Coordinates of C-alpha atoms in Angstrom, one line a residue:
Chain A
X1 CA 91.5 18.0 145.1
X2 CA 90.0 14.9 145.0
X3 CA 89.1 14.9 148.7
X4 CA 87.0 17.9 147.6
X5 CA 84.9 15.9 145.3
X6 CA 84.5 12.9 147.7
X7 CA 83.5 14.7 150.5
X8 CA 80.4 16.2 148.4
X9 CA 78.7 13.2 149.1
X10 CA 76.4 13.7 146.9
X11 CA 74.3 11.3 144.3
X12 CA 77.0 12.4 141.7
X13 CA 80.3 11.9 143.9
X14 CA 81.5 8.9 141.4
X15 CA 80.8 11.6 138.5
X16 CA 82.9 14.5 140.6
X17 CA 85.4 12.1 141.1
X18 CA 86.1 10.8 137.6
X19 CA 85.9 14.6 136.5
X20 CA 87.8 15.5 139.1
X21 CA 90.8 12.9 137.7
X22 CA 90.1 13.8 134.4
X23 CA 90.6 17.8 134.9
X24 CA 93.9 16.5 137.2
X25 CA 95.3 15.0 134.2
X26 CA 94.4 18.4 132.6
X27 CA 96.1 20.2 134.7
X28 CA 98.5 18.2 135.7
X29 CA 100.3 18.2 132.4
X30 CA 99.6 14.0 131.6
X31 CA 99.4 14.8 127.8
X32 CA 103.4 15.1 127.9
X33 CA 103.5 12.1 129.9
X34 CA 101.8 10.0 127.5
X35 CA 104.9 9.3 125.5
X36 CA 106.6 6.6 127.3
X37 CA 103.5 4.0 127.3
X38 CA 104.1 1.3 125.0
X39 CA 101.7 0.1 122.0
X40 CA 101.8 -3.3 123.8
X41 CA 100.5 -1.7 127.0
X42 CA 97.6 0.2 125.3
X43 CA 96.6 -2.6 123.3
X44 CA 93.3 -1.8 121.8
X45 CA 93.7 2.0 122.1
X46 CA 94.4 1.8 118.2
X47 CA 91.4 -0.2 117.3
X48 CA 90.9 -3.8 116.2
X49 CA 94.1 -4.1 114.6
X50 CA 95.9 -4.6 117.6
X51 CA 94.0 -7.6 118.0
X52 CA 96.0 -9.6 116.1
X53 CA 99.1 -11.2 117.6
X54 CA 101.8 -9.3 116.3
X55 CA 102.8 -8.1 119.7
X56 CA 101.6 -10.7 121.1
X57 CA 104.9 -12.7 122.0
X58 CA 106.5 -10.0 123.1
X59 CA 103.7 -8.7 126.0
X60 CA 103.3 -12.6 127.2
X61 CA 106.7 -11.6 128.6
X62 CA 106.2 -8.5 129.9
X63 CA 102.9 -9.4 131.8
X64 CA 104.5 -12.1 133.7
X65 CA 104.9 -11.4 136.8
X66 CA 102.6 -12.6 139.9
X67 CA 99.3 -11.2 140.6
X68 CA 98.8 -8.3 143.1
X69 CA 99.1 -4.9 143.3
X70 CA 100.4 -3.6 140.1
X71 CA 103.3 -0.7 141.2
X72 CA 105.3 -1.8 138.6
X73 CA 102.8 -0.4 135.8
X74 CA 104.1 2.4 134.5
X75 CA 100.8 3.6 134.1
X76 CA 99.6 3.1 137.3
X77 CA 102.6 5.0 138.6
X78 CA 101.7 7.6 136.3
X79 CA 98.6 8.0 137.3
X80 CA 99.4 8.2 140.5
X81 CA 101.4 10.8 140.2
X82 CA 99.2 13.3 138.2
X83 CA 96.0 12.7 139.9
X84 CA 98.3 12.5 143.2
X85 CA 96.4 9.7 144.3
X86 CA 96.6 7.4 147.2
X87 CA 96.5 3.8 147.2
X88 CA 93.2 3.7 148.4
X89 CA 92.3 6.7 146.5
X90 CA 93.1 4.5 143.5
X91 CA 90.5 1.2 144.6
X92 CA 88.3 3.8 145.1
X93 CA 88.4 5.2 141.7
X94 CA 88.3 1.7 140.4
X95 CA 85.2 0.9 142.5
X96 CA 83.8 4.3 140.8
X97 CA 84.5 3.3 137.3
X98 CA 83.3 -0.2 137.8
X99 CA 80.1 1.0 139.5
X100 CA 79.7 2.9 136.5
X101 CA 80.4 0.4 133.9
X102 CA 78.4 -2.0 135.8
X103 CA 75.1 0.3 135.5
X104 CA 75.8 0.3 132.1
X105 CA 76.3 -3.3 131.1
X106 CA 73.7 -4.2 133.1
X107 CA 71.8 -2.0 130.9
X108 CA 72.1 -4.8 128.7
X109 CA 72.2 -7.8 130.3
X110 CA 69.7 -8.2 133.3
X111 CA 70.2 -10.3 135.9
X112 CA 68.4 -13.3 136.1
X113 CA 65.9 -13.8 138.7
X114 CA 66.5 -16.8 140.3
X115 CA 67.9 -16.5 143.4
X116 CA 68.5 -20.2 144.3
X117 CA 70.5 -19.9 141.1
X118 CA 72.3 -16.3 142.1
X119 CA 73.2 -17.6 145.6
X120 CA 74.9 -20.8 144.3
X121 CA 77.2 -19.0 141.5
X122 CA 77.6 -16.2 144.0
X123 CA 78.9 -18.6 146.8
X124 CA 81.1 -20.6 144.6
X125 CA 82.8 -17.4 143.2
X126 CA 83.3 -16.0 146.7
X127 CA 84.9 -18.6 148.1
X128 CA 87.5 -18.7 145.0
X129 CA 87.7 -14.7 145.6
X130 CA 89.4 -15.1 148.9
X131 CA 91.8 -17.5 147.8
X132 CA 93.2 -14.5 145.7
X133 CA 95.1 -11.3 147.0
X134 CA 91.9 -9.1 146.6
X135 CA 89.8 -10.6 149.2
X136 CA 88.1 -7.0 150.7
X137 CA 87.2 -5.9 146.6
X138 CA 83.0 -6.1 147.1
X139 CA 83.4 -9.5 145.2
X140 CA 79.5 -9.5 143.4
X141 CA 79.5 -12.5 140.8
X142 CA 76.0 -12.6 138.7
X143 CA 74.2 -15.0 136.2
X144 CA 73.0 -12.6 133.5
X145 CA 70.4 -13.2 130.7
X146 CA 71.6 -13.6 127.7
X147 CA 71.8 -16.5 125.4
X148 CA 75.4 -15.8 124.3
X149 CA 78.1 -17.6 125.9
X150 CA 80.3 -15.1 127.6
X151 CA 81.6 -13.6 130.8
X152 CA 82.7 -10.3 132.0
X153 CA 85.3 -9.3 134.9
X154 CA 84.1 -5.3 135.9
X155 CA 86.8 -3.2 137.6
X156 CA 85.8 -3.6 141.1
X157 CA 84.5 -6.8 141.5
X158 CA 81.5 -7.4 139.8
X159 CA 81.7 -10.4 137.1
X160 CA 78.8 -11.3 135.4
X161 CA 78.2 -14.7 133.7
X162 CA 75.7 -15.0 130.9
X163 CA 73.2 -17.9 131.3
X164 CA 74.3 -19.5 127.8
X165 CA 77.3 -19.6 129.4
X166 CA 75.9 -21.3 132.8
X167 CA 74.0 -23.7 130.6
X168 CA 77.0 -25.0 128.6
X169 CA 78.5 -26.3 132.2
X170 CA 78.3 -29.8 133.4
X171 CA 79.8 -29.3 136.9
X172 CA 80.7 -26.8 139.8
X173 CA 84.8 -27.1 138.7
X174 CA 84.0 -25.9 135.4
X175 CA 81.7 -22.9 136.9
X176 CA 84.9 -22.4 139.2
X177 CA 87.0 -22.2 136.5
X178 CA 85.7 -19.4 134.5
X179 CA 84.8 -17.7 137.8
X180 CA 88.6 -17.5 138.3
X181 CA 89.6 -16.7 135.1
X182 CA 87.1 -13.8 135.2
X183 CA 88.6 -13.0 138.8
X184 CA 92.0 -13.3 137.7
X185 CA 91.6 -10.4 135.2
X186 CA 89.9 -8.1 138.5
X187 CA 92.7 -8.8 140.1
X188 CA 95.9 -7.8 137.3
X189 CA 93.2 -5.4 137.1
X190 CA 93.3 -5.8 133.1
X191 CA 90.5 -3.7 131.7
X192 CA 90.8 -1.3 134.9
X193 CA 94.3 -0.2 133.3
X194 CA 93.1 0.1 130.1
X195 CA 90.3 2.1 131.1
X196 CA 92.8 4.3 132.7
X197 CA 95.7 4.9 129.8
X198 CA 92.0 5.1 127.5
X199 CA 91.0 8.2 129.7
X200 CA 94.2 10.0 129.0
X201 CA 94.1 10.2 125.9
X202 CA 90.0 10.7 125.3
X203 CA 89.0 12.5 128.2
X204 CA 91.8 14.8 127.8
X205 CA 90.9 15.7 124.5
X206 CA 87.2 16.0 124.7
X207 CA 87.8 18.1 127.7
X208 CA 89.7 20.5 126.7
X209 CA 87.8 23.7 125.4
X210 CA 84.7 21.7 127.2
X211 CA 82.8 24.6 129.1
X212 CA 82.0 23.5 132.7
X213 CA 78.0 22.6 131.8
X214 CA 79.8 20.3 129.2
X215 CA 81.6 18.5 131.5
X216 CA 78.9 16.1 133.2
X217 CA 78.4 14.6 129.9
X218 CA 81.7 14.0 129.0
X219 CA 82.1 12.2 132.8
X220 CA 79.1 10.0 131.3
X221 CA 80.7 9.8 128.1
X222 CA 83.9 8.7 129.7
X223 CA 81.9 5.8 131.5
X224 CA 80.5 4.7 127.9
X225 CA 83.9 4.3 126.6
X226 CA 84.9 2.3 129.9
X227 CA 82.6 0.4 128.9
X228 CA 83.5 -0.1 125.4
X229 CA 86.8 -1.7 126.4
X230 CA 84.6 -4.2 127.7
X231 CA 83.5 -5.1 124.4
X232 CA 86.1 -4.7 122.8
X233 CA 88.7 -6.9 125.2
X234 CA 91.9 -6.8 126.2
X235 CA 95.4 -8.1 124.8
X236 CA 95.7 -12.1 123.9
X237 CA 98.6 -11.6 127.0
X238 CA 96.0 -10.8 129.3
X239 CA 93.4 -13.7 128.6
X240 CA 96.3 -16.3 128.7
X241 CA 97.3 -15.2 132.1
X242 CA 94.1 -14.5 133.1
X243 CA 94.1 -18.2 132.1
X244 CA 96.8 -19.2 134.5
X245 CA 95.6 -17.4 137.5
X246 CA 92.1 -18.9 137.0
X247 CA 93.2 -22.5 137.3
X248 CA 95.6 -21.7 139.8
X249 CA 92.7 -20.1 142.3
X250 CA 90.1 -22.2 141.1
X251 CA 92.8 -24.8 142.5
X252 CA 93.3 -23.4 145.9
X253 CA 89.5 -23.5 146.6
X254 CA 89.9 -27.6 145.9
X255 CA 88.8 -27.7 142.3
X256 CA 90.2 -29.4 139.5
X257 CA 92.8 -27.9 138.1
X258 CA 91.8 -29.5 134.6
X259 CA 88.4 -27.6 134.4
X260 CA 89.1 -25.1 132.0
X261 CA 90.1 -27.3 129.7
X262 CA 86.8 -28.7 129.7
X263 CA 85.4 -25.6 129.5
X264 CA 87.4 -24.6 126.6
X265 CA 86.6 -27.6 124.5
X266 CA 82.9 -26.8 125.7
X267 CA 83.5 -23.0 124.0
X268 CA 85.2 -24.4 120.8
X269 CA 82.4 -27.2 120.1
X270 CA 79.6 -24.1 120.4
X271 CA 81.6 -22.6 117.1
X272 CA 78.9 -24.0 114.3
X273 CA 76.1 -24.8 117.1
X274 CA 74.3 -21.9 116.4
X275 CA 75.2 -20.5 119.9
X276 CA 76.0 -17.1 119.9
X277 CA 79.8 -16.9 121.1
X278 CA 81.1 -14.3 118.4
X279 CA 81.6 -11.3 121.2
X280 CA 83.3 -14.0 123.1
X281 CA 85.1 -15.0 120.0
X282 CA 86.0 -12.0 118.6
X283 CA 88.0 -10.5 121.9
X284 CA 89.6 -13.9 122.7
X285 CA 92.3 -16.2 121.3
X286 CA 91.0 -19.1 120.0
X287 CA 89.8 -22.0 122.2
X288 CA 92.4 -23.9 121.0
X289 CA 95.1 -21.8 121.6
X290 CA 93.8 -21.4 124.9
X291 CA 93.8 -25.0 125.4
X292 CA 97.3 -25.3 124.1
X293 CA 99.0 -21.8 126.1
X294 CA 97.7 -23.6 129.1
X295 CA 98.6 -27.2 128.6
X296 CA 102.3 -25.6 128.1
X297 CA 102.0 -23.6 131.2
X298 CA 101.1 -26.3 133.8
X299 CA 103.4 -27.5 136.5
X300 CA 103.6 -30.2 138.5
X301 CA 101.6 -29.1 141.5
X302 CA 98.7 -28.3 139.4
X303 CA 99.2 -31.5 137.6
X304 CA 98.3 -33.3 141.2
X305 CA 95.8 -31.0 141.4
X306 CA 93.7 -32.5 138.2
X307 CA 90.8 -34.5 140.1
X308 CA 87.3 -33.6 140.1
X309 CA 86.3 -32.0 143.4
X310 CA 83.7 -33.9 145.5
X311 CA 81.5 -30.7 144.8
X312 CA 81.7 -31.8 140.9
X313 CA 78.0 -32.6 140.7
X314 CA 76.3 -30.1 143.0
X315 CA 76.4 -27.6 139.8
X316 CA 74.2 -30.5 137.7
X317 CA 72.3 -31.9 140.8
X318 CA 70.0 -28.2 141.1
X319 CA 70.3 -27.2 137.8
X320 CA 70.2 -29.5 135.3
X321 CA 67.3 -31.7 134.9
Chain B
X1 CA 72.2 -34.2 147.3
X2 CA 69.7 -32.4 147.3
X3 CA 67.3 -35.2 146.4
X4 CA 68.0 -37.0 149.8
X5 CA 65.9 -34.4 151.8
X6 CA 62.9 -35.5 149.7
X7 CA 62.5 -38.2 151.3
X8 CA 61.0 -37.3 154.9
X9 CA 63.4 -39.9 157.5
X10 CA 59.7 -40.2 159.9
X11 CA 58.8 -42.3 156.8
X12 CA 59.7 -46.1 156.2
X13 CA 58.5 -46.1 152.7
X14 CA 61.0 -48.9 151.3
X15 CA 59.6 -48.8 148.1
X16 CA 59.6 -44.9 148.1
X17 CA 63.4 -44.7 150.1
X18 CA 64.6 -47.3 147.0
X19 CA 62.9 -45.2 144.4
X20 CA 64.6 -42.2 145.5
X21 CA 68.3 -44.4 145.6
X22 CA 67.5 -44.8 141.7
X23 CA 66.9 -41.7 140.8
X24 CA 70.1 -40.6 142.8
X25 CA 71.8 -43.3 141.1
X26 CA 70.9 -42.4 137.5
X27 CA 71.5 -38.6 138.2
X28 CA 75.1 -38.9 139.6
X29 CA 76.5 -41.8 137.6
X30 CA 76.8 -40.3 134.3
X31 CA 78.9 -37.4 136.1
X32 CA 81.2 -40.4 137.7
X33 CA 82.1 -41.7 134.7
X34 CA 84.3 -40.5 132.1
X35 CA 82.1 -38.2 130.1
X36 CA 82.5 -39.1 126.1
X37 CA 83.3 -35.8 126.2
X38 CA 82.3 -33.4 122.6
X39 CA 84.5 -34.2 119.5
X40 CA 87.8 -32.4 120.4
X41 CA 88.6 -32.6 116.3
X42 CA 91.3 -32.6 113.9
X43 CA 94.7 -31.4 114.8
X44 CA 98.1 -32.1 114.9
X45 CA 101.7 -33.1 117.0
X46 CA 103.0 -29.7 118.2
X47 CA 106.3 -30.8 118.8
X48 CA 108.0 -34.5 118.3
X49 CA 106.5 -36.2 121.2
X50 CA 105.3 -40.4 122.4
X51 CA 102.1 -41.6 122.0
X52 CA 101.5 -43.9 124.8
X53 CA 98.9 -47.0 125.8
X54 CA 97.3 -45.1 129.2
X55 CA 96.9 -41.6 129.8
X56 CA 100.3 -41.4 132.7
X57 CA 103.7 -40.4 131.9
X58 CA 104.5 -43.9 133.0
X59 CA 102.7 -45.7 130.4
X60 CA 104.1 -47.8 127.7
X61 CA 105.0 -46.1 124.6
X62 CA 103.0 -46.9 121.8
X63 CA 104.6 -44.9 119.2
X64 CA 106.6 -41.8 118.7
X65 CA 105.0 -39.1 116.6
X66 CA 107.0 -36.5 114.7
X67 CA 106.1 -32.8 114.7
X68 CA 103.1 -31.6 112.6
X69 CA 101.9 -35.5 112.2
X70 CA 98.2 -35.5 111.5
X71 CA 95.7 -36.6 113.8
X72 CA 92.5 -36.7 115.7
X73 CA 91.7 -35.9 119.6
X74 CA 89.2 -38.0 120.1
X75 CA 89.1 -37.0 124.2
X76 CA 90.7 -36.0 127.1
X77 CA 91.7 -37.0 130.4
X78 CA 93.0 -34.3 132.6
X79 CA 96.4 -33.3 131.1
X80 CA 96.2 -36.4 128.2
X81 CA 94.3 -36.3 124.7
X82 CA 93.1 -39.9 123.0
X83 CA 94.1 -39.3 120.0
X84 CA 93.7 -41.4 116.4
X85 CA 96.4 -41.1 113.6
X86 CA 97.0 -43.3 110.9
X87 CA 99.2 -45.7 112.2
X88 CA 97.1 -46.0 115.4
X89 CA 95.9 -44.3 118.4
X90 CA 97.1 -43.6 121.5
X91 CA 97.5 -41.3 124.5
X92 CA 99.5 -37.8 124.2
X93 CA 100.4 -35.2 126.5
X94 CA 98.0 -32.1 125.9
X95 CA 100.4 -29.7 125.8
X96 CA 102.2 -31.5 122.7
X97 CA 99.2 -31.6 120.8
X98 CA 98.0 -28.7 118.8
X99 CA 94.1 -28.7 118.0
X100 CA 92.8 -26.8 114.3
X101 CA 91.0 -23.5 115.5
X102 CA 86.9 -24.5 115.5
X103 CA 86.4 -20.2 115.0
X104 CA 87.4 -17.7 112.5
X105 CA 88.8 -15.3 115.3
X106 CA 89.1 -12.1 113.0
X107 CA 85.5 -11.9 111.5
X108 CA 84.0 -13.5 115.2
X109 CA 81.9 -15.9 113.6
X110 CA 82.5 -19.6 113.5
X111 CA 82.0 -20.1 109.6
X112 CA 84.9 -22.2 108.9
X113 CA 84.1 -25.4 107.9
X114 CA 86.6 -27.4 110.0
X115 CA 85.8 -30.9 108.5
X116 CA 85.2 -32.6 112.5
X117 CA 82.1 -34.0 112.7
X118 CA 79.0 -32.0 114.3
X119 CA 81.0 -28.5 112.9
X120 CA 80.0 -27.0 109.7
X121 CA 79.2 -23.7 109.1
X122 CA 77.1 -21.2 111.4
X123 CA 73.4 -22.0 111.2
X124 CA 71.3 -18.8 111.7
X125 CA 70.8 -17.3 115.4
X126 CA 67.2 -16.0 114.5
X127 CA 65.0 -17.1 117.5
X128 CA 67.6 -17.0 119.8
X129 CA 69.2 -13.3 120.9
X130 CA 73.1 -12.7 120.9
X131 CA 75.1 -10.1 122.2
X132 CA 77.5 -7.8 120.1
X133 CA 79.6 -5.2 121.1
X134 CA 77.0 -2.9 119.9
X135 CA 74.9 -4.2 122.6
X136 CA 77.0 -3.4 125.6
X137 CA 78.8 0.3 123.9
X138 CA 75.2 1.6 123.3
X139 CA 73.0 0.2 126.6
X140 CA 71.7 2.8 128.9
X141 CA 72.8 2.6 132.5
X142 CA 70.1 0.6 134.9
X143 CA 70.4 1.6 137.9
X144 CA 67.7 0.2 139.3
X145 CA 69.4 -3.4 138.7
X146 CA 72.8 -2.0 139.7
X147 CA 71.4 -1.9 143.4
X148 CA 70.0 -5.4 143.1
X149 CA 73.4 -6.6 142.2
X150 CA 75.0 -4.5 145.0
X151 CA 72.8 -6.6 147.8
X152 CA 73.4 -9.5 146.3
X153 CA 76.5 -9.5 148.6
X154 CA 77.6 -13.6 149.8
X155 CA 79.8 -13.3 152.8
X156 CA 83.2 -15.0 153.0
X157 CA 82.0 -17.3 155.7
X158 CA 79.1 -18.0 153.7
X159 CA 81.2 -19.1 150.9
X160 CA 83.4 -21.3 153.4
X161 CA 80.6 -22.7 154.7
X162 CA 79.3 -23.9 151.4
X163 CA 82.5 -25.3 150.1
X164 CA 82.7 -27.4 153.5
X165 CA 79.8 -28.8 152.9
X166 CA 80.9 -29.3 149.2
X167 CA 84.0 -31.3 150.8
X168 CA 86.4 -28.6 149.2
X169 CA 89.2 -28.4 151.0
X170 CA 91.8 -25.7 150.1
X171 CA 95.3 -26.2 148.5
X172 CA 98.8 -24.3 148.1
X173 CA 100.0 -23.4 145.0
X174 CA 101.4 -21.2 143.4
X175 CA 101.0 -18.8 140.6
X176 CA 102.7 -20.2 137.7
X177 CA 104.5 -17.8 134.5
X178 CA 104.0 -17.9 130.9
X179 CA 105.5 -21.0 129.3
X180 CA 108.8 -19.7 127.9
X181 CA 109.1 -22.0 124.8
X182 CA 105.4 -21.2 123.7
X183 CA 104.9 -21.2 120.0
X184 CA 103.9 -18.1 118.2
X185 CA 99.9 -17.5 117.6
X186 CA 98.2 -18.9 114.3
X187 CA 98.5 -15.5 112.6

């Protein structure tokens, strides 16, 4: 079925698709299937109240297993069986919805045009990319403008970086470590699963009784609430390993593996600047339980790894004056 | 670097060649050095743990600090906090100190008053434009700068080229779990 809707080739595939999956789950029954997914796996799906912790031990442990393909997700599987999707089909949805999302965030935040600028964080996030298990994902890493100090990881590949952000850096490590941290969550695929259980249980019920001329909107309408889980954020578990990966692939490309630290410290002193970091804020844990998750989590090889690369100051030596 | 190309090598200009040195100099030093580094703030021994004379595991030990003991982190050198309590400072691991939240997670606005120096309560943002939630839930899709983004594609060699240049050279390691003793969350 989904072949069908890919092989339109139209302007509106990525829309035929996604209501092509949602109508699958329709059909396929996933409404009975919903039962077995956990609270802790559908984090926000409640609202802002499962922000706050209480589950919070209990999913560090479940999430803790290596980065890669994520077959062991009980949602994934289960999508996969009610769309009846191949693996590829599967990127290919998530380049879809990220596509998507991406049109719409950038809706907001525009990128900045400064290409010198562009081509630097671009190269220094591609070459951390590849030192991950996602190397062929269209890797697309973006200085945004916007004052606030955040940073957002898209399904697909496309992480954007807000110039408050850039601005509160002093070297490359530090860009290189919230460049991994942002391509640790592509890769575990965080907000991309959460998009998916999210679309169960709202696309199913908008669709159905939704009369075919309805149904374009609702694809739309699904993308919006994609892209709410992308202001909303994800589980504490899932910024704390998304903290672990990050210094771990920063690592590999020959940064230092103390950089987020830095850049943590850097995050925590802008609380009662006047720098807008509340977004940022208000779907992370605290900077300082940041700093102290990953100060517990280090090992000795990163440990050796804590030296400022000898392409420290290249970040400063351009843009800083 | 990138300051070297300024001056052209056909020209012999000491005066300019020595200029150019300085300003190299003056740019790159203060990144050498260890950076004062922001206030790191109040905080307090996360577990019983030594407070040491250098930041190395090595070091001699200055003092040993019970769990929950007051004190300051003054800074940081990679995995070690300088730290002040009241009977002296020292050097502790990071991992066995645990630093006062600077935010007030739940409301997402930093108006605690966390008592460290430069940190008081939130000035207002008016002037300069934030970003909510509301921002990103309610933007219309551009995409117009969806395309600029796609062909702003940097190729892998690219990327490799640029770190070699950099003198990055690539390591092994591996991914590493969830600490298993962690503490539970503020809340």
């Amino acid at each position: 079925m989904l072949k069908l809707f890919r092989a339109s080739g139209s302007r509106f595939s990525h829309k035929r698709l996604l209501l092509g999956v949602i109508l699958g789950f329709l059909m396929g029954g996933g409404a009975l299937s919903l039962a077995p997914v956990s609270v802790a796996q559908v984090p926000d799906l409640g609202g802002l109240g499962g922000m706050l912790g209480k589950k919070d031990k209990k999913s560090v442990e479940q999430s803790d297993k290596p980065a890669g393909p994520d077959s062991s997700n009980p949602a994934g599987a289960m999508f996969g069986i009610v769309g009846e999707m191949t693996k590829e089909e599967s990127v290919e949805e998530e380049l879809e919805v990220g596509r998507g999302v991406a049109a719409n965030m950038l809706g907001a935040l525009k990128p900045v045009p400064d290409k010198k600028l562009q081509a630097y964080v671009g190269k220094v996030g591609m070459n951390i990319a590849v030192q991950g298990e996602r190397k062929d994902l269209p890797w697309r890493f973006v200085v945004v403008d916007s004052v606030a100090i955040n940073a957002f990881a898209l399904p697909g590949g496309i992480v954007l970086i807000t110039q408050g952000l850039f601005d509160l850096l002093e070297t490359e490590d530090e860009l290189a470590a919230v460049l991994g941290h942002e391509i640790a969550h592509v890769q575990r695929k965080h907000h991309f699963n959460v998009v998916k259980q999210q679309k169960m249980v709202g696309g199913m019920t908008a669709m159905a009784g939704a009369a075919i001329e309805q149904q374009n909107s609702l694809v739309s309408g699904f993308i919006s609430r994609a892209t709410e889980v992308m202001a909303r954020g994800l589980d504490k578990s899932a910024e704390y390993e998304a903290d672990r990966d990050g210094i771990v692939l920063a690592s590999r490309a020959g940064y230092d593996s103390t950089a987020m630290f830095g850049v943590l410290e850097k995050i925590s002193a802008s609380a009662g600047s006047g720098k807008d970091a509340s977004l940022l804020f208000s779907t992370h844990p605290s900077a300082e339980e940041r700093i102290s998750a990953l100060g517990s989590a280090m090992t000795a090889p990163l440990e050796d790894a804590a030296v400022l690369s000898p392409s420290a100051s290249r970040l400063a030596a351009q843009f800083r004056r | 670097m990138v300051k070297l190309k300024i001056s052209s090598p056909g020209k012999s200009s000491g005066k300019a060649s020595y200029i150019v040195n300085l300003a190299i100099i003056f740019f790159t030093v203060p990144l050498l050095l260890p950076r004062p580094a922001i206030a790191l703030g109040p905080g307090e021994a996360a577990k019983n743990t030594v407070m040491r004379l250098a930041p190395e595991a090595a070091a001699d030990e200055v003092a040993k600090l019970k769990q929950g003991l007051k004190l300051t982190a003054i800074e940081r050198r990679g995995f070690w906090y300088r730290v002040e309590t009241e009977g002296g400072g020292g050097w502790v691991k990071l991992s066995d100190v645990k630093l006062a939240s600077s935010e007030s997670a739940g409301a997402g606005l930093a108006a605690m008053a966390t008592g460290r120096g430069a940190t008081g309560n939130v000035v207002s943002t008016s002037g300069t434009r934030g970003l909510s939630a509301e921002d990103l839930s309610g933007a219309k899709p551009d995409e117009a700068a969806l395309a600029q983004v796609q062909s702003m594609a940097i190729s892998p060699e690219e990327a490799a080229k640029y770190a070699d240049e950099g003198g990055l050279s690539p390591r092994q390691l591996e991914y590493v779990s969830a600490p298993t003793t962690r503490k539970k969350g503020r809340k």
